[in-house]
Amino acid sequence: MSTAVPPSSPSAASTAASTVSSSAASAAASAPPADLLPGVVRVDRAPAVPRRATVSGSGPDRRRTAFRPDIEGLRGVAVLSVLAFHSAVPGLTGGFVGVDVFFVISGFLITGLLIGRPLGLWDFAARRARRILPAAATVLVATAVAGGALLDPLRGTDLARDLIASAGQFANWRFVGLQTDYLAAERDPSPLQHFWSLGVENQFYLLWGVLLLGLARHLHGRRRTLATTLATVALGAVSLALCLRWTDSSAPLAYFSTGSRLWEFAAGACAALAGPALAARAERRPVRRSTRWSLRTLGWLGLAAVIAPVILYDRDTPFPGTAALLPVLGTAAVLLAGHGAPGTLRTADAGRLLATRPLRAAGRLSYAWYLWHWPVLTIAQARYGALPWTTLLALTAAAALPAWLTLRLVEQPLRYGSSPAPRRGLAVGASALVIPLIAALTLGGGTVRALGDPSSGPVAAPAGAADGPLLLAPGTRVLALTPSLARAREDFPPGKGCEIPLNADSSPRCLFGAEDSPDRIVLLGDSHAGQWISAGLALAEQRHWALEVLVKPGCPLATLTVRNNVLGRTFEECDRWRENTLTRLASGPRPRLVLMAGLNRYGTQAERTEGWTRTLDRLTALGAPLAYLGDTPMPGKDIPTCLAASDGRSDACFFPRDTAFEPDPVLDGGLAARYGVRTLDLGPLLCPGTGPSCPAVLEGVVLYRDTGHITDTLARVLAPRLDRGLLGAAGAPVAPAGQAVPTGQAAPAGPTGQAASVAPGPPSAQPWTQP
């Protein structure tokens, strides 16, 4: 399944794919086609439904331009590209560029409308509301109903939140937050993720409407045209700069945010501002053959620039960034060529190809089809698992039926059949906002009843065994899943702020426990090290030490360079963070213990071995005891969601043993013995036996909060085992350094000789941080 951001950036692998919106790009202006002027494109067949003319002009010399079939066909090209991309059709891996095509078209049409006739702000808002919101509300309500019936309660909870963001027209910012959060980016894409682009468009309409109508109120004629052009170019330049910067630093922010997309609308606006000059030139004198040839060439080159990325780009293309220039400028070229082409469309014009019936039919249906297809695909795959591209394509084609019904029964009647009074349009828009909000609240209330209140329930972890084959201490029983499914996905360790953002290259001073103690344990690694904060704090508190947390999500402690899919590029900040952290440890007081942990899946096995060798060379020079926690099993699927979908039946969420583990160069490659590192491998405890599968729940404890991180409850349960295995308990035999401690045996004695214990509740100490 695709995500809203291409993996080079969403998503998501997501992330990420990438989603687009046809939204109000299909909005034309406000009257049936007027008498055609020289230079206006005309077709022999009238459009199937009444079309309101797009408007262009400047100052008092306003022109009404007739309906342009090539724009409708261009929308068809864009939506078919997007649908093919989401259906994973081979060879069309760059179809996500359709969003850029739609944004440019929107900028072109809306700018033409706003500069072409006197229009009040409320009238403009009413027109946009009637055009966009009713169809969107229909899909939102239908998705809420289908999600409540077909999705598990946890996905239903997420969907309810997405409904609120989508109905409120800020879905893009919700998905920026989710996909820039390393710990949330692995979740399955939302059925409403494609509504991010409607949020961007509506935010653009608000800005553009206020700006251009404000200029029209105070300026006239050439002054107004000049001011509009300067404002368009200035905003476009700033937005393009943000786009280039954010594509390099945070792909989700670049992809979803309004600021990094405004320049695409501005490109369409520039085409709208330049178009009247071409039309006026065509009126004044016969068009020379060279001019007609130039426009024809411009149109074909523009169309080629739109289609080429659909074939040449893929999920690894950093996007939008400079890669978006090709489809954006190509779309603007097609719009400009069509605007200046005099007379009827000629056979050799690109616009004639775009005006063919199949492309125009797809263009007319583009908005509703786009709205419907993504919920159909995501809900089907959430219900039945990954589907082949042929099935996805068939589902996408089937989504054309509800799209056509929405067009005929919702879009057209409310757009053309009701009173044109602004108050009527605003009332329609308000209803289209309120009804989905009611559906969201209803769905959210149902999921709370099904799962229970996430803020309620026990927070204390059951007592864990210090050794042996069982997870819990003798005599300890868990009567219900712990943590509850309502809390499992939010069962994070304390001090989440210690896990620095992806674009940061140094850690704050983040201490837990006895902050003033000269003795400290240093927890070092990525988010798979950060999941052990509570267990590390329990170790420190027993000895009245401090726990210092130095973790960076997605960044291996082993010295090797990796690519980060959220950033969409080489993870340079990781290399700098590792260097800064190792230098910081070398220059500071020597810790009592350096506890290392991390994801064991970066690079190849040979690269991991070489990387760990380099890192251990430097850590050994500290002269502090080193300990290493083997990586926990990797489920590869969202365990709480799986449990919720199976009504808590843990056997339905087993995952394969052969994909749960990777060869570990520290545990299995002899590096621990070579460098004197004490190790603890919890894999045999969390995936007991020798069968083909590993459990998701053990003795009533939910082991994982997502696709690969353990719950904080499990970390607290395992604290006594870490204490005995890494620091030792009084009277236990001493094992040679570098020897992994089997979880079913007594652990070696450590440097303190103190007995291990763990508080039944969450750690009481709070982290102290300083930038």
Coordinates of C-alpha atoms in Angstrom, one line a residue, residues 346-716:
R346 CA -5.9 22.2 -34.1
T347 CA -5.0 18.6 -34.6
A348 CA -1.3 19.2 -33.9
D349 CA -1.9 21.0 -30.6
A350 CA -1.4 19.2 -27.3
G351 CA -4.7 20.7 -26.1
R352 CA -6.5 18.7 -28.8
L353 CA -5.2 15.5 -27.3
L354 CA -6.2 16.6 -23.8
A355 CA -9.6 17.5 -25.1
T356 CA -10.4 14.0 -26.1
R357 CA -13.6 12.5 -24.6
P358 CA -11.9 9.8 -22.3
L359 CA -9.6 12.4 -20.7
R360 CA -12.4 14.9 -20.3
A361 CA -14.6 12.3 -18.7
A362 CA -11.9 11.4 -16.2
G363 CA -11.4 15.1 -15.6
R364 CA -15.0 15.7 -14.8
L365 CA -15.0 12.8 -12.4
S366 CA -11.6 13.6 -11.0
Y367 CA -12.5 15.2 -7.7
A368 CA -15.1 12.7 -6.6
W369 CA -13.1 9.8 -7.9
Y370 CA -10.0 10.9 -6.0
L371 CA -12.0 11.3 -2.8
W372 CA -13.5 7.8 -3.0
H373 CA -10.7 5.6 -4.2
W374 CA -8.2 6.0 -1.3
P375 CA -10.7 5.0 1.5
V376 CA -11.7 2.0 -0.6
L377 CA -8.0 0.9 -1.0
T378 CA -6.9 1.4 2.5
I379 CA -9.9 -0.1 4.2
A380 CA -9.7 -3.2 1.9
Q381 CA -6.1 -3.7 2.7
A382 CA -6.6 -3.1 6.4
R383 CA -9.3 -5.8 6.3
Y384 CA -7.6 -8.4 4.0
G385 CA -3.9 -7.6 4.1
A386 CA -1.7 -6.6 1.2
L387 CA -3.4 -7.0 -2.2
P388 CA -1.8 -7.4 -5.7
W389 CA -1.8 -4.4 -8.0
T390 CA -4.4 -6.0 -10.2
T391 CA -6.9 -6.1 -7.3
L392 CA -6.0 -2.6 -6.3
L393 CA -6.6 -1.4 -9.8
A394 CA -10.0 -3.2 -9.9
L395 CA -11.0 -1.6 -6.6
T396 CA -9.9 1.8 -7.9
A397 CA -12.0 1.3 -11.0
A398 CA -15.0 0.3 -8.8
A399 CA -14.6 3.5 -6.8
A400 CA -15.7 5.3 -10.0
L401 CA -19.3 4.3 -9.3
P402 CA -19.8 6.1 -6.0
A403 CA -17.8 8.9 -7.5
W404 CA -20.2 9.2 -10.4
L405 CA -23.2 9.1 -8.0
T406 CA -21.6 11.8 -5.8
L407 CA -21.0 13.9 -8.9
R408 CA -24.6 13.6 -10.1
L409 CA -26.5 13.6 -6.8
V410 CA -24.3 15.9 -4.6
E411 CA -21.8 18.0 -6.5
Q412 CA -23.8 19.2 -9.5
P413 CA -27.2 19.9 -7.7
L414 CA -25.6 21.9 -4.9
R415 CA -23.2 23.7 -7.2
Y416 CA -25.7 24.7 -9.9
G417 CA -29.2 24.1 -8.6
S418 CA -29.4 26.1 -5.4
S419 CA -29.6 29.8 -4.9
P420 CA -26.5 31.7 -5.8
A421 CA -26.9 33.9 -2.7
P422 CA -23.7 33.8 -0.6
R423 CA -25.6 32.9 2.6
R424 CA -27.0 29.8 0.9
G425 CA -23.5 28.7 -0.1
L426 CA -22.1 29.4 3.4
A427 CA -25.0 27.4 4.9
V428 CA -24.2 24.5 2.7
G429 CA -20.5 24.7 3.7
A430 CA -21.3 24.9 7.4
S431 CA -23.5 21.8 7.1
A432 CA -20.7 20.0 5.3
L433 CA -18.4 20.8 8.1
V434 CA -20.7 20.0 11.0
I435 CA -22.1 16.6 9.8
P436 CA -18.6 14.9 9.5
L437 CA -17.7 16.3 12.9
I438 CA -20.8 14.6 14.3
A439 CA -19.8 11.4 12.5
A440 CA -16.3 11.6 14.0
L441 CA -17.6 12.1 17.5
T442 CA -19.9 9.1 17.1
L443 CA -17.2 6.9 15.8
G444 CA -14.8 8.0 18.5
G445 CA -17.4 7.3 21.2
G446 CA -17.9 3.8 19.9
T447 CA -14.2 3.0 19.9
V448 CA -13.9 4.3 23.5
R449 CA -16.7 1.9 24.5
A450 CA -15.1 -1.0 22.7
L451 CA -11.6 -0.4 24.1
G452 CA -12.2 1.4 27.4
D453 CA -10.9 4.8 28.4
P454 CA -7.1 5.0 27.7
S455 CA -6.7 7.2 30.8
S456 CA -8.1 4.6 33.1
G457 CA -6.9 1.2 34.2
P458 CA -3.8 0.1 36.1
V459 CA -0.5 1.8 35.5
A460 CA 1.6 -0.5 37.7
A461 CA 3.6 -3.2 36.0
P462 CA 3.4 -6.7 37.4
A463 CA 6.5 -8.0 39.2
G464 CA 9.0 -9.6 36.9
A465 CA 11.3 -12.6 37.4
A466 CA 15.0 -11.9 37.9
D467 CA 15.9 -15.1 36.1
G468 CA 14.4 -18.4 34.8
P469 CA 12.2 -19.2 31.8
L470 CA 9.2 -17.3 33.0
L471 CA 8.5 -13.6 32.4
L472 CA 6.7 -12.8 35.7
A473 CA 7.8 -13.5 39.3
P474 CA 6.5 -16.7 40.9
G475 CA 3.0 -16.2 42.2
T476 CA 2.3 -13.2 40.0
R477 CA -0.8 -13.4 37.7
V478 CA -2.2 -11.0 35.2
L479 CA -6.0 -11.1 34.9
A480 CA -6.3 -8.9 31.8
L481 CA -4.0 -7.7 29.1
T482 CA -1.4 -5.4 30.5
P483 CA -1.2 -2.6 29.3
S484 CA -4.8 -2.5 28.1
L485 CA -5.3 -2.2 24.3
A486 CA -6.6 1.3 24.9
R487 CA -3.2 2.3 26.4
A488 CA -0.7 -0.1 24.6
R489 CA 0.1 2.2 21.7
E490 CA 0.8 5.1 24.1
D491 CA 2.8 3.0 26.6
F492 CA 6.0 5.0 26.1
P493 CA 8.9 5.4 28.4
P494 CA 9.3 8.6 30.4
G495 CA 11.3 11.4 29.1
K496 CA 10.2 11.2 25.5
G497 CA 12.0 14.5 24.9
C498 CA 15.3 12.8 25.5
E499 CA 14.9 11.1 22.1
I500 CA 15.9 14.1 20.0
P501 CA 14.4 15.1 16.7
L502 CA 15.8 13.6 13.5
N503 CA 17.3 16.9 12.4
A504 CA 19.2 17.5 15.7
D505 CA 22.8 16.4 16.0
S506 CA 23.4 16.7 19.8
S507 CA 21.5 15.4 22.9
P508 CA 20.4 17.6 25.8
R509 CA 21.5 16.9 29.3
C510 CA 18.8 14.4 30.2
L511 CA 19.1 12.9 33.7
F512 CA 16.8 10.7 35.7
G513 CA 17.1 9.4 39.3
A514 CA 19.7 10.9 41.6
E515 CA 20.7 13.8 39.4
D516 CA 23.4 15.1 41.8
S517 CA 25.1 11.7 42.1
P518 CA 28.6 11.6 40.7
D519 CA 27.9 8.0 39.6
R520 CA 25.7 7.4 36.5
I521 CA 24.6 4.9 34.0
V522 CA 24.7 6.1 30.4
L523 CA 22.0 4.6 28.2
L524 CA 23.3 4.9 24.6
G525 CA 21.8 4.2 21.2
D526 CA 18.6 4.7 19.1
S527 CA 14.9 4.3 19.9
H528 CA 15.5 0.6 20.7
A529 CA 17.8 1.9 23.4
G530 CA 15.3 4.5 24.5
Q531 CA 12.7 1.8 25.1
W532 CA 14.8 0.7 28.1
I533 CA 14.7 4.0 30.0
S534 CA 12.4 2.7 32.8
A535 CA 14.5 -0.4 33.2
G536 CA 17.7 1.6 33.3
L537 CA 16.2 4.0 35.8
A538 CA 15.3 1.0 38.1
L539 CA 18.9 -0.1 38.0
A540 CA 20.1 3.4 38.8
E541 CA 17.6 4.0 41.6
Q542 CA 18.6 0.9 43.5
R543 CA 22.2 2.3 43.8
H544 CA 21.3 5.9 44.2
W545 CA 22.9 6.7 40.9
A546 CA 21.7 8.9 38.0
L547 CA 20.6 7.7 34.6
E548 CA 21.8 9.7 31.6
V549 CA 19.9 9.1 28.4
L550 CA 21.7 9.7 25.0
V551 CA 19.5 8.4 22.3
K552 CA 18.6 9.4 18.7
P553 CA 15.8 7.6 16.9
G554 CA 16.8 5.9 13.7
C555 CA 20.5 6.4 14.3
P556 CA 22.7 3.3 14.8
L557 CA 25.4 3.5 17.5
A558 CA 27.6 1.4 15.3
T559 CA 29.7 3.7 13.0
L560 CA 27.9 3.4 9.7
T561 CA 26.1 5.9 7.5
V562 CA 22.4 5.2 6.8
R563 CA 19.6 6.7 4.8
N564 CA 16.6 8.0 6.7
N565 CA 13.2 7.6 4.9
V566 CA 11.5 10.4 6.9
L567 CA 14.2 12.9 5.9
G568 CA 14.4 11.4 2.4
R569 CA 18.2 11.4 2.3
T570 CA 21.4 10.3 3.9
F571 CA 21.1 10.7 7.6
E572 CA 24.0 13.1 8.1
E573 CA 22.7 14.3 11.5
C574 CA 23.1 10.8 12.8
D575 CA 26.9 10.7 11.9
R576 CA 27.3 14.1 13.6
W577 CA 25.3 13.1 16.7
R578 CA 27.3 9.9 17.1
E579 CA 30.6 11.8 16.9
N580 CA 29.4 14.5 19.2
T581 CA 28.1 11.9 21.7
L582 CA 31.3 9.9 21.8
T583 CA 33.4 13.0 22.1
R584 CA 31.2 14.2 25.0
L585 CA 31.6 10.9 26.8
A586 CA 35.3 11.0 26.4
S587 CA 35.6 14.5 27.8
G588 CA 33.3 14.1 30.7
P589 CA 33.5 12.2 34.0
R590 CA 33.7 8.4 33.6
P591 CA 30.3 6.7 34.0
R592 CA 29.8 3.6 36.2
L593 CA 28.3 1.8 33.3
V594 CA 27.6 2.4 29.6
L595 CA 24.5 0.5 28.6
M596 CA 24.3 0.0 24.8
A597 CA 21.2 -1.1 22.8
G598 CA 19.7 -0.6 19.4
L599 CA 18.0 -1.9 16.3
N600 CA 20.1 -4.6 14.7
R601 CA 19.0 -4.1 11.1
Y602 CA 21.1 -1.2 9.8
G603 CA 23.1 -2.1 6.8
T604 CA 24.5 -5.5 5.9
Q605 CA 25.9 -7.9 8.5
A606 CA 29.5 -7.0 7.3
E607 CA 28.7 -3.3 7.7
R608 CA 27.3 -3.8 11.1
T609 CA 30.4 -5.7 12.2
E610 CA 32.8 -3.1 10.9
G611 CA 30.6 -0.3 12.4
W612 CA 30.5 -1.8 15.8
T613 CA 34.2 -2.4 15.8
R614 CA 34.8 1.3 15.2
T615 CA 32.4 2.4 17.9
L616 CA 33.7 -0.2 20.5
D617 CA 37.3 1.0 19.9
R618 CA 36.3 4.4 21.1
L619 CA 34.0 3.3 23.9
T620 CA 36.6 1.0 25.3
A621 CA 39.0 3.9 25.6
L622 CA 36.6 5.4 28.2
G623 CA 37.7 2.9 30.7
A624 CA 34.1 2.4 31.9
P625 CA 32.3 -1.0 32.1
L626 CA 30.4 -1.7 28.9
A627 CA 27.1 -3.7 28.7
Y628 CA 25.0 -4.6 25.7
L629 CA 21.4 -5.5 25.4
G630 CA 20.6 -7.7 22.4
D631 CA 17.8 -6.4 20.2
T632 CA 14.3 -7.5 21.0
P633 CA 12.3 -9.5 18.4
M634 CA 10.8 -7.5 15.5
P635 CA 7.1 -8.2 14.9
G636 CA 6.9 -6.2 11.7
K637 CA 3.3 -5.4 12.3
D638 CA 1.3 -3.1 14.6
I639 CA 0.7 -5.5 17.5
P640 CA -1.9 -3.4 19.5
T641 CA -3.9 -3.0 16.3
C642 CA -3.7 -6.7 15.5
L643 CA -4.8 -7.6 19.0
A644 CA -7.7 -5.1 18.8
A645 CA -8.8 -6.6 15.5
S646 CA -8.7 -10.1 16.9
D647 CA -10.6 -9.2 20.1
G648 CA -7.5 -9.7 22.2
R649 CA -6.7 -13.3 21.0
S650 CA -2.9 -13.3 21.2
D651 CA -2.5 -16.4 19.0
A652 CA -3.9 -14.4 16.0
C653 CA -0.9 -12.0 16.3
F654 CA 2.0 -14.4 16.3
F655 CA 4.8 -13.4 13.9
P656 CA 7.5 -15.5 12.1
R657 CA 10.6 -16.3 14.1
D658 CA 12.8 -16.3 11.0
T659 CA 12.1 -12.6 10.4
A660 CA 12.1 -11.6 14.1
F661 CA 15.9 -11.8 14.5
E662 CA 19.0 -10.8 12.6
P663 CA 22.5 -12.0 13.2
D664 CA 24.0 -9.8 15.9
P665 CA 27.8 -9.0 15.5
V666 CA 28.1 -8.2 19.2
L667 CA 26.3 -11.2 20.6
D668 CA 27.2 -13.7 17.9
G669 CA 30.2 -12.3 16.2
G670 CA 32.8 -12.4 19.0
L671 CA 32.9 -8.6 19.5
A672 CA 31.7 -8.9 23.1
A673 CA 34.5 -11.2 24.1
R674 CA 37.0 -9.2 22.2
Y675 CA 36.1 -5.9 23.9
G676 CA 35.1 -7.2 27.3
V677 CA 31.4 -6.3 26.9
R678 CA 28.9 -7.9 29.3
T679 CA 25.8 -8.9 27.3
L680 CA 22.2 -9.9 27.9
D681 CA 20.1 -11.6 25.2
L682 CA 16.4 -11.4 26.0
G683 CA 15.4 -13.0 22.7
P684 CA 15.0 -16.5 24.1
L685 CA 12.7 -15.2 26.8
L686 CA 10.5 -13.0 24.5
C687 CA 10.3 -15.7 21.8
P688 CA 10.5 -19.0 23.8
G689 CA 10.8 -22.4 22.4
T690 CA 11.9 -23.4 18.9
G691 CA 8.6 -23.2 17.0
P692 CA 8.1 -21.1 13.8
S693 CA 6.4 -18.2 15.6
C694 CA 7.0 -15.6 18.3
P695 CA 4.2 -14.4 20.6
A696 CA 2.8 -10.9 20.9
V697 CA 1.5 -11.5 24.4
L698 CA 3.4 -13.4 27.1
E699 CA 1.8 -14.3 30.5
G700 CA -0.8 -11.5 29.9
V701 CA 1.7 -8.8 29.2
V702 CA 1.5 -7.0 25.8
L703 CA 5.0 -7.1 24.6
Y704 CA 5.0 -4.5 21.8
R705 CA 3.5 -1.0 21.5
D706 CA 3.9 -0.8 17.7
T707 CA 5.8 -2.7 14.9
G708 CA 9.0 -3.1 16.8
H709 CA 9.3 -1.3 20.1
I710 CA 8.5 -3.0 23.4
T711 CA 5.9 -1.5 25.8
D712 CA 7.1 0.5 28.8
T713 CA 5.2 -2.0 30.9
L714 CA 7.4 -4.8 29.6
A715 CA 10.6 -2.8 30.2
R716 CA 9.6 -2.4 33.9

